[in-house]
JSON list of C-alpha atoms in Angstrom, two decimals:
[
{"chain": "A", "resi": 1, "resn": "SER", "atom": "CA", "xyz": [7.47, 17.94, 130.35]},
{"chain": "A", "resi": 2, "resn": "LEU", "atom": "CA", "xyz": [4.07, 19.46, 129.31]},
{"chain": "A", "resi": 3, "resn": "ALA", "atom": "CA", "xyz": [5.63, 22.22, 127.41]},
{"chain": "A", "resi": 4, "resn": "PHE", "atom": "CA", "xyz": [7.85, 19.85, 125.49]},
{"chain": "A", "resi": 5, "resn": "SER", "atom": "CA", "xyz": [4.72, 17.58, 124.47]},
{"chain": "A", "resi": 6, "resn": "PHE", "atom": "CA", "xyz": [3.06, 20.88, 123.44]},
{"chain": "A", "resi": 7, "resn": "ALA", "atom": "CA", "xyz": [6.00, 21.92, 121.23]},
{"chain": "A", "resi": 8, "resn": "SER", "atom": "CA", "xyz": [6.18, 17.78, 120.07]},
{"chain": "A", "resi": 9, "resn": "SER", "atom": "CA", "xyz": [2.53, 18.43, 119.04]},
{"chain": "A", "resi": 10, "resn": "ARG", "atom": "CA", "xyz": [2.85, 21.64, 117.36]},
{"chain": "A", "resi": 11, "resn": "MET", "atom": "CA", "xyz": [5.67, 20.13, 115.33]},
{"chain": "A", "resi": 12, "resn": "ASN", "atom": "CA", "xyz": [3.76, 17.36, 114.28]},
{"chain": "A", "resi": 13, "resn": "GLU", "atom": "CA", "xyz": [1.03, 19.56, 113.12]},
{"chain": "A", "resi": 14, "resn": "SER", "atom": "CA", "xyz": [3.40, 21.74, 111.04]},
{"chain": "A", "resi": 15, "resn": "ASP", "atom": "CA", "xyz": [5.01, 18.73, 109.62]},
{"chain": "A", "resi": 16, "resn": "ALA", "atom": "CA", "xyz": [1.47, 17.44, 108.84]},
{"chain": "A", "resi": 17, "resn": "ARG", "atom": "CA", "xyz": [0.28, 20.63, 107.49]},
{"chain": "A", "resi": 18, "resn": "GLU", "atom": "CA", "xyz": [3.72, 20.65, 105.42]},
{"chain": "A", "resi": 19, "resn": "ARG", "atom": "CA", "xyz": [3.11, 17.29, 103.81]},
{"chain": "A", "resi": 20, "resn": "ILE", "atom": "CA", "xyz": [-0.44, 17.53, 103.23]},
{"chain": "A", "resi": 21, "resn": "ARG", "atom": "CA", "xyz": [0.78, 20.83, 101.15]},
{"chain": "A", "resi": 22, "resn": "GLN", "atom": "CA", "xyz": [3.50, 18.98, 99.48]},
{"chain": "A", "resi": 23, "resn": "MET", "atom": "CA", "xyz": [0.79, 16.10, 98.72]},
{"chain": "A", "resi": 24, "resn": "ILE", "atom": "CA", "xyz": [-1.36, 18.82, 97.41]},
{"chain": "A", "resi": 25, "resn": "SER", "atom": "CA", "xyz": [1.44, 20.39, 95.31]},
{"chain": "A", "resi": 26, "resn": "PHE", "atom": "CA", "xyz": [2.39, 16.72, 94.05]},
{"chain": "A", "resi": 27, "resn": "VAL", "atom": "CA", "xyz": [-1.19, 16.13, 93.17]},
{"chain": "A", "resi": 28, "resn": "GLN", "atom": "CA", "xyz": [-1.47, 19.58, 91.53]},
{"chain": "A", "resi": 29, "resn": "GLU", "atom": "CA", "xyz": [1.93, 19.19, 89.54]},
{"chain": "A", "resi": 30, "resn": "GLU", "atom": "CA", "xyz": [0.58, 15.51, 88.73]},
{"chain": "A", "resi": 31, "resn": "ALA", "atom": "CA", "xyz": [-2.77, 17.07, 87.51]},
{"chain": "A", "resi": 32, "resn": "LYS", "atom": "CA", "xyz": [-1.12, 19.44, 85.39]},
{"chain": "A", "resi": 33, "resn": "GLU", "atom": "CA", "xyz": [1.39, 17.01, 83.86]},
{"chain": "A", "resi": 34, "resn": "LYS", "atom": "CA", "xyz": [-1.59, 14.56, 82.83]},
{"chain": "A", "resi": 35, "resn": "ALA", "atom": "CA", "xyz": [-3.58, 17.59, 81.67]},
{"chain": "A", "resi": 36, "resn": "ARG", "atom": "CA", "xyz": [-0.57, 18.73, 79.46]},
{"chain": "A", "resi": 37, "resn": "GLU", "atom": "CA", "xyz": [-0.44, 15.24, 78.31]},
{"chain": "A", "resi": 38, "resn": "ILE", "atom": "CA", "xyz": [-3.88, 15.28, 77.40]},
{"chain": "A", "resi": 39, "resn": "GLU", "atom": "CA", "xyz": [-3.42, 18.36, 75.99]},
{"chain": "A", "resi": 40, "resn": "SER", "atom": "CA", "xyz": [-0.46, 17.33, 73.85]},
{"chain": "A", "resi": 41, "resn": "LYS", "atom": "CA", "xyz": [-2.17, 14.15, 73.04]},
{"chain": "A", "resi": 42, "resn": "THR", "atom": "CA", "xyz": [-5.30, 15.81, 72.13]},
{"chain": "A", "resi": 43, "resn": "GLU", "atom": "CA", "xyz": [-3.49, 18.45, 70.22]},
{"chain": "A", "resi": 44, "resn": "HIS", "atom": "CA", "xyz": [-1.61, 15.59, 68.18]},
{"chain": "A", "resi": 45, "resn": "GLU", "atom": "CA", "xyz": [-4.78, 13.66, 67.62]},
{"chain": "A", "resi": 46, "resn": "TYR", "atom": "CA", "xyz": [-6.51, 16.98, 66.33]},
{"chain": "A", "resi": 47, "resn": "ASN", "atom": "CA", "xyz": [-3.58, 17.32, 63.97]},
{"chain": "A", "resi": 48, "resn": "LEU", "atom": "CA", "xyz": [-3.53, 14.07, 62.57]},
{"chain": "A", "resi": 49, "resn": "ALA", "atom": "CA", "xyz": [-7.13, 14.19, 61.76]},
{"chain": "A", "resi": 50, "resn": "LYS", "atom": "CA", "xyz": [-6.88, 17.44, 60.60]},
{"chain": "A", "resi": 51, "resn": "ALA", "atom": "CA", "xyz": [-3.98, 15.95, 58.44]},
{"chain": "A", "resi": 52, "resn": "LYS", "atom": "CA", "xyz": [-6.32, 13.15, 57.27]},
{"chain": "A", "resi": 53, "resn": "HIS", "atom": "CA", "xyz": [-9.11, 15.42, 56.57]},
{"chain": "A", "resi": 54, "resn": "LEU", "atom": "CA", "xyz": [-7.40, 17.72, 54.34]},
{"chain": "A", "resi": 55, "resn": "HIS", "atom": "CA", "xyz": [-5.66, 14.78, 52.65]},
{"chain": "A", "resi": 56, "resn": "ASN", "atom": "CA", "xyz": [-8.89, 13.16, 52.10]},
{"chain": "A", "resi": 57, "resn": "ALA", "atom": "CA", "xyz": [-10.36, 16.40, 51.05]},
{"chain": "A", "resi": 58, "resn": "LYS", "atom": "CA", "xyz": [-7.20, 17.18, 48.72]},
{"chain": "A", "resi": 59, "resn": "GLU", "atom": "CA", "xyz": [-7.75, 13.60, 47.20]},
{"chain": "A", "resi": 60, "resn": "LYS", "atom": "CA", "xyz": [-11.31, 14.22, 46.60]},
{"chain": "A", "resi": 61, "resn": "LEU", "atom": "CA", "xyz": [-10.72, 17.59, 44.89]},
{"chain": "A", "resi": 62, "resn": "THR", "atom": "CA", "xyz": [-8.08, 16.28, 42.92]},
{"chain": "A", "resi": 63, "resn": "ALA", "atom": "CA", "xyz": [-10.35, 13.17, 41.70]},
{"chain": "A", "resi": 64, "resn": "GLU", "atom": "CA", "xyz": [-13.18, 15.75, 41.09]},
{"chain": "A", "resi": 65, "resn": "TYR", "atom": "CA", "xyz": [-10.77, 17.85, 39.13]},
{"chain": "A", "resi": 66, "resn": "GLU", "atom": "CA", "xyz": [-9.16, 15.13, 36.94]},
{"chain": "A", "resi": 67, "resn": "LYS", "atom": "CA", "xyz": [-12.93, 13.68, 36.45]},
{"chain": "A", "resi": 68, "resn": "LYS", "atom": "CA", "xyz": [-13.94, 17.07, 35.17]},
{"chain": "A", "resi": 69, "resn": "TRP", "atom": "CA", "xyz": [-11.01, 17.39, 33.05]},
{"chain": "A", "resi": 70, "resn": "LYS", "atom": "CA", "xyz": [-11.63, 14.18, 31.57]},
{"chain": "A", "resi": 71, "resn": "GLN", "atom": "CA", "xyz": [-15.04, 14.98, 31.10]},
{"chain": "A", "resi": 72, "resn": "LEU", "atom": "CA", "xyz": [-14.08, 18.19, 29.47]},
{"chain": "A", "resi": 73, "resn": "GLU", "atom": "CA", "xyz": [-11.56, 16.52, 27.28]},
{"chain": "A", "resi": 74, "resn": "VAL", "atom": "CA", "xyz": [-14.20, 13.86, 26.29]},
{"chain": "A", "resi": 75, "resn": "LYS", "atom": "CA", "xyz": [-16.71, 16.77, 25.54]},
{"chain": "A", "resi": 76, "resn": "LYS", "atom": "CA", "xyz": [-13.64, 18.61, 23.61]},
{"chain": "A", "resi": 77, "resn": "ARG", "atom": "CA", "xyz": [-13.15, 15.51, 21.39]},
{"chain": "A", "resi": 78, "resn": "ILE", "atom": "CA", "xyz": [-16.33, 14.72, 20.77]},
{"chain": "A", "resi": 79, "resn": "SER", "atom": "CA", "xyz": [-17.45, 18.32, 19.44]},
{"chain": "A", "resi": 80, "resn": "LYS", "atom": "CA", "xyz": [-14.09, 18.28, 17.42]},
{"chain": "A", "resi": 81, "resn": "SER", "atom": "CA", "xyz": [-15.07, 14.89, 15.81]},
{"chain": "A", "resi": 82, "resn": "THR", "atom": "CA", "xyz": [-18.62, 16.46, 15.33]},
{"chain": "A", "resi": 83, "resn": "ALA", "atom": "CA", "xyz": [-17.70, 19.65, 14.03]},
{"chain": "A", "resi": 84, "resn": "ILE", "atom": "CA", "xyz": [-14.82, 17.34, 11.66]},
{"chain": "A", "resi": 85, "resn": "ASN", "atom": "CA", "xyz": [-17.86, 15.27, 10.58]},
{"chain": "A", "resi": 86, "resn": "ALA", "atom": "CA", "xyz": [-20.31, 17.71, 9.94]},
{"chain": "A", "resi": 87, "resn": "ALA", "atom": "CA", "xyz": [-17.58, 19.53, 7.75]},
{"chain": "A", "resi": 88, "resn": "ARG", "atom": "CA", "xyz": [-17.05, 16.37, 6.04]},
{"chain": "A", "resi": 89, "resn": "MET", "atom": "CA", "xyz": [-20.76, 15.55, 5.42]},
{"chain": "A", "resi": 90, "resn": "GLU", "atom": "CA", "xyz": [-20.98, 19.22, 4.00]},
{"chain": "A", "resi": 91, "resn": "ILE", "atom": "CA", "xyz": [-18.10, 18.83, 1.64]},
{"chain": "A", "resi": 92, "resn": "MET", "atom": "CA", "xyz": [-19.83, 15.25, 0.67]},
{"chain": "A", "resi": 93, "resn": "THR", "atom": "CA", "xyz": [-23.02, 17.07, 0.31]},
{"chain": "A", "resi": 94, "resn": "THR", "atom": "CA", "xyz": [-21.71, 19.90, -1.73]},
{"chain": "A", "resi": 95, "resn": "ARG", "atom": "CA", "xyz": [-19.83, 17.53, -3.74]},
{"chain": "A", "resi": 96, "resn": "ASN", "atom": "CA", "xyz": [-22.56, 15.06, -4.50]},
{"chain": "A", "resi": 97, "resn": "ASN", "atom": "CA", "xyz": [-24.88, 18.33, -5.32]},
{"chain": "A", "resi": 98, "resn": "CYS", "atom": "CA", "xyz": [-22.42, 19.32, -7.76]},
{"chain": "A", "resi": 99, "resn": "MET", "atom": "CA", "xyz": [-22.19, 16.01, -9.26]},
{"chain": "A", "resi": 100, "resn": "ASN", "atom": "CA", "xyz": [-25.72, 15.72, -9.58]},
{"chain": "A", "resi": 101, "resn": "GLN", "atom": "CA", "xyz": [-25.89, 18.63, -11.10]},
{"chain": "A", "resi": 102, "resn": "LEU", "atom": "CA", "xyz": [-23.00, 18.38, -13.62]},
{"chain": "A", "resi": 103, "resn": "LEU", "atom": "CA", "xyz": [-25.27, 15.00, -14.49]},
{"chain": "A", "resi": 104, "resn": "GLU", "atom": "CA", "xyz": [-28.59, 17.07, -15.04]},
{"chain": "A", "resi": 105, "resn": "ASP", "atom": "CA", "xyz": [-26.71, 19.79, -16.89]},
{"chain": "A", "resi": 106, "resn": "THR", "atom": "CA", "xyz": [-24.93, 16.99, -19.11]},
{"chain": "A", "resi": 107, "resn": "LYS", "atom": "CA", "xyz": [-28.50, 15.47, -19.84]},
{"chain": "A", "resi": 108, "resn": "HIS", "atom": "CA", "xyz": [-29.97, 19.20, -20.73]},
{"chain": "A", "resi": 109, "resn": "SER", "atom": "CA", "xyz": [-27.00, 19.52, -22.98]},
{"chain": "A", "resi": 110, "resn": "ILE", "atom": "CA", "xyz": [-27.77, 15.95, -24.82]},
{"chain": "A", "resi": 111, "resn": "LEU", "atom": "CA", "xyz": [-31.39, 17.17, -24.94]},
{"chain": "A", "resi": 112, "resn": "HIS", "atom": "CA", "xyz": [-30.66, 20.42, -26.75]},
{"chain": "A", "resi": 113, "resn": "ASN", "atom": "CA", "xyz": [-28.22, 18.77, -29.08]},
{"chain": "A", "resi": 114, "resn": "ILE", "atom": "CA", "xyz": [-30.59, 15.96, -29.87]},
{"chain": "A", "resi": 115, "resn": "LYS", "atom": "CA", "xyz": [-33.38, 19.12, -30.75]},
{"chain": "A", "resi": 116, "resn": "ASN", "atom": "CA", "xyz": [-30.81, 21.09, -32.65]},
{"chain": "A", "resi": 117, "resn": "ASN", "atom": "CA", "xyz": [-29.48, 18.08, -34.59]},
{"chain": "A", "resi": 118, "resn": "PRO", "atom": "CA", "xyz": [-32.33, 15.76, -35.46]},
{"chain": "A", "resi": 119, "resn": "ASP", "atom": "CA", "xyz": [-30.47, 13.68, -38.08]},
{"chain": "A", "resi": 120, "resn": "GLN", "atom": "CA", "xyz": [-27.25, 13.22, -35.83]},
{"chain": "A", "resi": 121, "resn": "TYR", "atom": "CA", "xyz": [-30.02, 11.81, -33.21]},
{"chain": "A", "resi": 122, "resn": "LYS", "atom": "CA", "xyz": [-31.55, 9.79, -36.04]},
{"chain": "A", "resi": 123, "resn": "ASP", "atom": "CA", "xyz": [-28.29, 8.13, -37.24]},
{"chain": "A", "resi": 124, "resn": "PHE", "atom": "CA", "xyz": [-27.41, 7.70, -33.20]},
{"chain": "A", "resi": 125, "resn": "LEU", "atom": "CA", "xyz": [-30.62, 5.85, -33.12]},
{"chain": "A", "resi": 126, "resn": "LYS", "atom": "CA", "xyz": [-29.69, 3.45, -35.92]},
{"chain": "A", "resi": 127, "resn": "ARG", "atom": "CA", "xyz": [-25.99, 2.56, -34.32]},
{"chain": "A", "resi": 128, "resn": "LEU", "atom": "CA", "xyz": [-27.70, 2.23, -31.40]},
{"chain": "A", "resi": 129, "resn": "LEU", "atom": "CA", "xyz": [-30.28, -0.36, -32.48]},
{"chain": "A", "resi": 130, "resn": "VAL", "atom": "CA", "xyz": [-27.49, -2.34, -34.61]},
{"chain": "A", "resi": 131, "resn": "GLN", "atom": "CA", "xyz": [-25.66, -2.31, -31.55]},
{"chain": "A", "resi": 132, "resn": "SER", "atom": "CA", "xyz": [-28.78, -3.82, -29.16]},
{"chain": "A", "resi": 133, "resn": "PHE", "atom": "CA", "xyz": [-29.33, -6.48, -31.93]},
{"chain": "A", "resi": 134, "resn": "ILE", "atom": "CA", "xyz": [-25.93, -7.64, -31.76]},
{"chain": "A", "resi": 135, "resn": "LYS", "atom": "CA", "xyz": [-26.08, -7.64, -28.05]},
{"chain": "A", "resi": 136, "resn": "MET", "atom": "CA", "xyz": [-29.20, -9.32, -27.93]},
{"chain": "A", "resi": 137, "resn": "LEU", "atom": "CA", "xyz": [-28.82, -12.26, -30.84]},
{"chain": "A", "resi": 138, "resn": "GLU", "atom": "CA", "xyz": [-32.20, -13.01, -30.83]},
{"chain": "A", "resi": 139, "resn": "ALA", "atom": "CA", "xyz": [-35.00, -13.44, -33.83]},
{"chain": "A", "resi": 140, "resn": "GLU", "atom": "CA", "xyz": [-38.03, -11.82, -31.92]},
{"chain": "A", "resi": 141, "resn": "ILE", "atom": "CA", "xyz": [-37.49, -8.74, -30.38]},
{"chain": "A", "resi": 142, "resn": "THR", "atom": "CA", "xyz": [-39.97, -6.16, -28.85]},
{"chain": "A", "resi": 143, "resn": "LEU", "atom": "CA", "xyz": [-38.83, -2.56, -28.54]},
{"chain": "A", "resi": 144, "resn": "GLN", "atom": "CA", "xyz": [-39.64, 0.13, -26.40]},
{"chain": "A", "resi": 145, "resn": "CYS", "atom": "CA", "xyz": [-39.02, 3.79, -27.29]},
{"chain": "A", "resi": 146, "resn": "ARG", "atom": "CA", "xyz": [-40.04, 7.32, -26.26]},
{"chain": "A", "resi": 147, "resn": "ARG", "atom": "CA", "xyz": [-43.65, 8.39, -27.78]},
{"chain": "A", "resi": 148, "resn": "GLU", "atom": "CA", "xyz": [-41.51, 11.27, -29.57]},
{"chain": "A", "resi": 149, "resn": "ASP", "atom": "CA", "xyz": [-38.91, 8.86, -30.88]},
{"chain": "A", "resi": 150, "resn": "GLN", "atom": "CA", "xyz": [-41.48, 6.22, -32.49]},
{"chain": "A", "resi": 151, "resn": "ALA", "atom": "CA", "xyz": [-41.44, 8.12, -36.02]},
{"chain": "A", "resi": 152, "resn": "LEU", "atom": "CA", "xyz": [-37.57, 8.25, -36.09]},
{"chain": "A", "resi": 153, "resn": "ILE", "atom": "CA", "xyz": [-37.33, 4.60, -34.73]},
{"chain": "A", "resi": 154, "resn": "GLU", "atom": "CA", "xyz": [-39.73, 3.66, -37.52]},
{"chain": "A", "resi": 155, "resn": "GLN", "atom": "CA", "xyz": [-37.62, 5.30, -39.99]},
{"chain": "A", "resi": 156, "resn": "VAL", "atom": "CA", "xyz": [-34.02, 3.86, -39.29]},
{"chain": "A", "resi": 157, "resn": "LEU", "atom": "CA", "xyz": [-35.31, 0.35, -38.25]},
{"chain": "A", "resi": 158, "resn": "PRO", "atom": "CA", "xyz": [-35.61, -1.43, -41.55]},
{"chain": "A", "resi": 159, "resn": "GLU", "atom": "CA", "xyz": [-31.81, 0.27, -42.60]},
{"chain": "A", "resi": 160, "resn": "ALA", "atom": "CA", "xyz": [-30.74, -1.12, -38.73]},
{"chain": "A", "resi": 161, "resn": "THR", "atom": "CA", "xyz": [-31.98, -4.26, -39.24]},
{"chain": "A", "resi": 162, "resn": "ALA", "atom": "CA", "xyz": [-30.35, -4.72, -42.58]},
{"chain": "A", "resi": 163, "resn": "THR", "atom": "CA", "xyz": [-27.29, -3.58, -41.36]},
{"chain": "A", "resi": 164, "resn": "TYR", "atom": "CA", "xyz": [-27.14, -6.18, -38.55]},
{"chain": "A", "resi": 165, "resn": "LEU", "atom": "CA", "xyz": [-28.40, -9.02, -40.69]},
{"chain": "A", "resi": 166, "resn": "ASP", "atom": "CA", "xyz": [-25.53, -8.37, -43.00]},
{"chain": "A", "resi": 167, "resn": "MET", "atom": "CA", "xyz": [-22.95, -7.76, -40.35]},
{"chain": "A", "resi": 168, "resn": "ILE", "atom": "CA", "xyz": [-23.80, -11.08, -38.40]},
{"chain": "A", "resi": 169, "resn": "ASN", "atom": "CA", "xyz": [-24.65, -13.50, -41.65]},
{"chain": "A", "resi": 170, "resn": "SER", "atom": "CA", "xyz": [-21.39, -12.33, -43.15]},
{"chain": "A", "resi": 171, "resn": "GLN", "atom": "CA", "xyz": [-19.45, -13.37, -40.00]},
{"chain": "A", "resi": 172, "resn": "THR", "atom": "CA", "xyz": [-21.19, -16.76, -39.30]},
{"chain": "A", "resi": 173, "resn": "SER", "atom": "CA", "xyz": [-21.99, -19.64, -41.51]},
{"chain": "A", "resi": 174, "resn": "GLY", "atom": "CA", "xyz": [-25.78, -19.36, -40.01]},
{"chain": "A", "resi": 175, "resn": "HIS", "atom": "CA", "xyz": [-28.55, -17.65, -41.59]},
{"chain": "A", "resi": 176, "resn": "TYR", "atom": "CA", "xyz": [-29.84, -14.95, -38.74]},
{"chain": "A", "resi": 177, "resn": "SER", "atom": "CA", "xyz": [-33.36, -13.30, -39.22]},
{"chain": "A", "resi": 178, "resn": "LEU", "atom": "CA", "xyz": [-34.97, -10.72, -37.33]},
{"chain": "A", "resi": 179, "resn": "ASN", "atom": "CA", "xyz": [-38.58, -9.63, -36.50]},
{"chain": "A", "resi": 180, "resn": "VAL", "atom": "CA", "xyz": [-38.63, -6.18, -33.99]},
{"chain": "A", "resi": 181, "resn": "THR", "atom": "CA", "xyz": [-42.28, -5.42, -33.02]},
{"chain": "A", "resi": 182, "resn": "ILE", "atom": "CA", "xyz": [-42.42, -1.67, -31.55]},
{"chain": "A", "resi": 183, "resn": "ASP", "atom": "CA", "xyz": [-44.32, -1.86, -28.30]},
{"chain": "A", "resi": 184, "resn": "LYS", "atom": "CA", "xyz": [-46.97, 0.96, -28.75]},
{"chain": "A", "resi": 185, "resn": "ASN", "atom": "CA", "xyz": [-48.59, 0.37, -25.10]},
{"chain": "A", "resi": 186, "resn": "ASN", "atom": "CA", "xyz": [-45.55, 0.97, -23.02]},
{"chain": "A", "resi": 187, "resn": "TYR", "atom": "CA", "xyz": [-43.35, 4.03, -24.19]},
{"chain": "A", "resi": 188, "resn": "LEU", "atom": "CA", "xyz": [-40.47, 5.13, -22.45]},
{"chain": "A", "resi": 189, "resn": "PRO", "atom": "CA", "xyz": [-41.09, 8.29, -20.34]},
{"chain": "A", "resi": 190, "resn": "PRO", "atom": "CA", "xyz": [-40.78, 11.67, -21.87]},
{"chain": "A", "resi": 191, "resn": "ALA", "atom": "CA", "xyz": [-37.64, 14.12, -22.09]},
{"chain": "A", "resi": 192, "resn": "PRO", "atom": "CA", "xyz": [-36.90, 15.50, -18.43]},
{"chain": "A", "resi": 193, "resn": "VAL", "atom": "CA", "xyz": [-38.60, 18.62, -17.70]},
{"chain": "A", "resi": 194, "resn": "ALA", "atom": "CA", "xyz": [-36.96, 21.30, -15.32]},
{"chain": "A", "resi": 195, "resn": "ASP", "atom": "CA", "xyz": [-38.10, 21.51, -11.94]},
{"chain": "A", "resi": 196, "resn": "SER", "atom": "CA", "xyz": [-39.76, 18.43, -11.92]},
{"chain": "A", "resi": 197, "resn": "HIS", "atom": "CA", "xyz": [-39.29, 14.75, -10.43]},
{"chain": "A", "resi": 198, "resn": "ALA", "atom": "CA", "xyz": [-41.42, 12.93, -12.83]},
{"chain": "A", "resi": 199, "resn": "ALA", "atom": "CA", "xyz": [-39.66, 9.80, -14.62]},
{"chain": "A", "resi": 200, "resn": "SER", "atom": "CA", "xyz": [-37.96, 10.83, -17.54]},
{"chain": "A", "resi": 201, "resn": "CYS", "atom": "CA", "xyz": [-35.54, 9.53, -20.82]},
{"chain": "A", "resi": 202, "resn": "CYS", "atom": "CA", "xyz": [-33.64, 11.56, -22.67]},
{"chain": "A", "resi": 203, "resn": "GLY", "atom": "CA", "xyz": [-33.70, 8.79, -25.38]},
{"chain": "A", "resi": 204, "resn": "GLY", "atom": "CA", "xyz": [-32.73, 5.61, -26.89]},
{"chain": "A", "resi": 205, "resn": "VAL", "atom": "CA", "xyz": [-34.23, 2.08, -26.62]},
{"chain": "A", "resi": 206, "resn": "ILE", "atom": "CA", "xyz": [-34.78, -0.89, -24.65]},
{"chain": "A", "resi": 207, "resn": "LEU", "atom": "CA", "xyz": [-35.15, -4.24, -26.18]},
{"chain": "A", "resi": 208, "resn": "THR", "atom": "CA", "xyz": [-36.68, -7.62, -24.53]},
{"chain": "A", "resi": 209, "resn": "SER", "atom": "CA", "xyz": [-37.14, -11.29, -25.99]},
{"chain": "A", "resi": 210, "resn": "GLN", "atom": "CA", "xyz": [-38.34, -14.35, -24.25]},
{"chain": "A", "resi": 211, "resn": "GLY", "atom": "CA", "xyz": [-41.04, -12.88, -22.92]},
{"chain": "A", "resi": 212, "resn": "GLY", "atom": "CA", "xyz": [-38.90, -10.25, -20.95]},
{"chain": "A", "resi": 213, "resn": "LEU", "atom": "CA", "xyz": [-36.25, -12.79, -19.93]},
{"chain": "A", "resi": 214, "resn": "ILE", "atom": "CA", "xyz": [-33.35, -11.40, -22.44]},
{"chain": "A", "resi": 215, "resn": "ARG", "atom": "CA", "xyz": [-33.32, -7.53, -21.61]},
{"chain": "A", "resi": 216, "resn": "CYS", "atom": "CA", "xyz": [-31.04, -5.26, -23.36]},
{"chain": "A", "resi": 217, "resn": "ILE", "atom": "CA", "xyz": [-31.35, -1.58, -21.83]},
{"chain": "A", "resi": 218, "resn": "ASN", "atom": "CA", "xyz": [-29.61, 0.88, -24.18]},
{"chain": "A", "resi": 219, "resn": "THR", "atom": "CA", "xyz": [-30.89, 4.29, -23.53]},
{"chain": "A", "resi": 220, "resn": "ILE", "atom": "CA", "xyz": [-29.01, 7.51, -23.52]},
{"chain": "A", "resi": 221, "resn": "ASP", "atom": "CA", "xyz": [-29.53, 7.80, -19.75]},
{"chain": "A", "resi": 222, "resn": "GLU", "atom": "CA", "xyz": [-28.36, 4.18, -18.90]},
{"chain": "A", "resi": 223, "resn": "ARG", "atom": "CA", "xyz": [-24.93, 4.96, -21.07]},
{"chain": "A", "resi": 224, "resn": "LEU", "atom": "CA", "xyz": [-24.91, 8.37, -19.52]},
{"chain": "A", "resi": 225, "resn": "GLU", "atom": "CA", "xyz": [-25.09, 6.79, -15.95]},
{"chain": "A", "resi": 226, "resn": "LEU", "atom": "CA", "xyz": [-22.42, 4.05, -17.06]},
{"chain": "A", "resi": 227, "resn": "ALA", "atom": "CA", "xyz": [-20.07, 6.94, -18.32]},
{"chain": "A", "resi": 228, "resn": "PHE", "atom": "CA", "xyz": [-20.61, 9.06, -15.23]},
{"chain": "A", "resi": 229, "resn": "ASN", "atom": "CA", "xyz": [-19.88, 6.45, -12.98]},
{"chain": "A", "resi": 230, "resn": "ASN", "atom": "CA", "xyz": [-16.72, 5.45, -14.68]},
{"chain": "A", "resi": 231, "resn": "THR", "atom": "CA", "xyz": [-15.21, 8.93, -14.53]},
{"chain": "A", "resi": 232, "resn": "VAL", "atom": "CA", "xyz": [-16.53, 9.65, -11.06]},
{"chain": "A", "resi": 233, "resn": "PRO", "atom": "CA", "xyz": [-13.30, 9.68, -9.59]},
{"chain": "A", "resi": 234, "resn": "LEU", "atom": "CA", "xyz": [-11.73, 12.24, -12.31]},
{"chain": "A", "resi": 235, "resn": "LEU", "atom": "CA", "xyz": [-14.99, 14.51, -11.78]},
{"chain": "A", "resi": 236, "resn": "ARG", "atom": "CA", "xyz": [-14.65, 14.23, -7.98]},
{"chain": "A", "resi": 237, "resn": "LYS", "atom": "CA", "xyz": [-11.01, 15.73, -8.33]},
{"chain": "A", "resi": 238, "resn": "ILE", "atom": "CA", "xyz": [-12.24, 18.40, -11.18]},
{"chain": "A", "resi": 239, "resn": "VAL", "atom": "CA", "xyz": [-15.48, 19.26, -8.67]},
{"chain": "A", "resi": 240, "resn": "SER", "atom": "CA", "xyz": [-13.35, 19.60, -5.61]},
{"chain": "A", "resi": 241, "resn": "GLY", "atom": "CA", "xyz": [-10.46, 21.53, -7.72]},
{"chain": "A", "resi": 242, "resn": "ASN", "atom": "CA", "xyz": [-7.59, 19.11, -6.88]}
]
């Protein structure tokens, strides 16, 4: 009986140890399984975080690239527009310089013609006076001219006055009279001088009446400016070569 009891005790101890081993093995397996779950979950979360980070970084880089590309496109368009405007301004400046030079050359050509053809200029002044008188239709007129033209004006004034009166009286029932006074205190500027920006006048006259309320500007400069402005489109085509 004692032997059986001892044997039974050893079997119980052996069973207990086996159970303990099994429990330890179970716990270890559970721990390993839990560790694998945690590791898998951690790796999954890491991969998700990594993918999200890469996605955000990619979107950020794409946004920065698009922003820089748009800035580059804007800068390119601005540079192109600036270059085009600069080219246009250069063309306009060159064209205006050519037009101004053409105007100046025309003035100098007129002055040269006046100097070399005094009789022609004298006749021109007479016809200019008649035209001015017709525009004014006034009995009392003050006349301004260049100092260098005063002698010629005094020579042609009587004939111009007579021509005007004959013309106007023959075409109307009234009897017109005309008295012209040369303003010897306020002469028109002299002829232009090369490389000078001083006020100048190529010739002609300015007539006033009624205390300056009525005014007729009939200078060569005014007529040239009018003719020049009327032919600007054609002149621009000639200057630009079109």
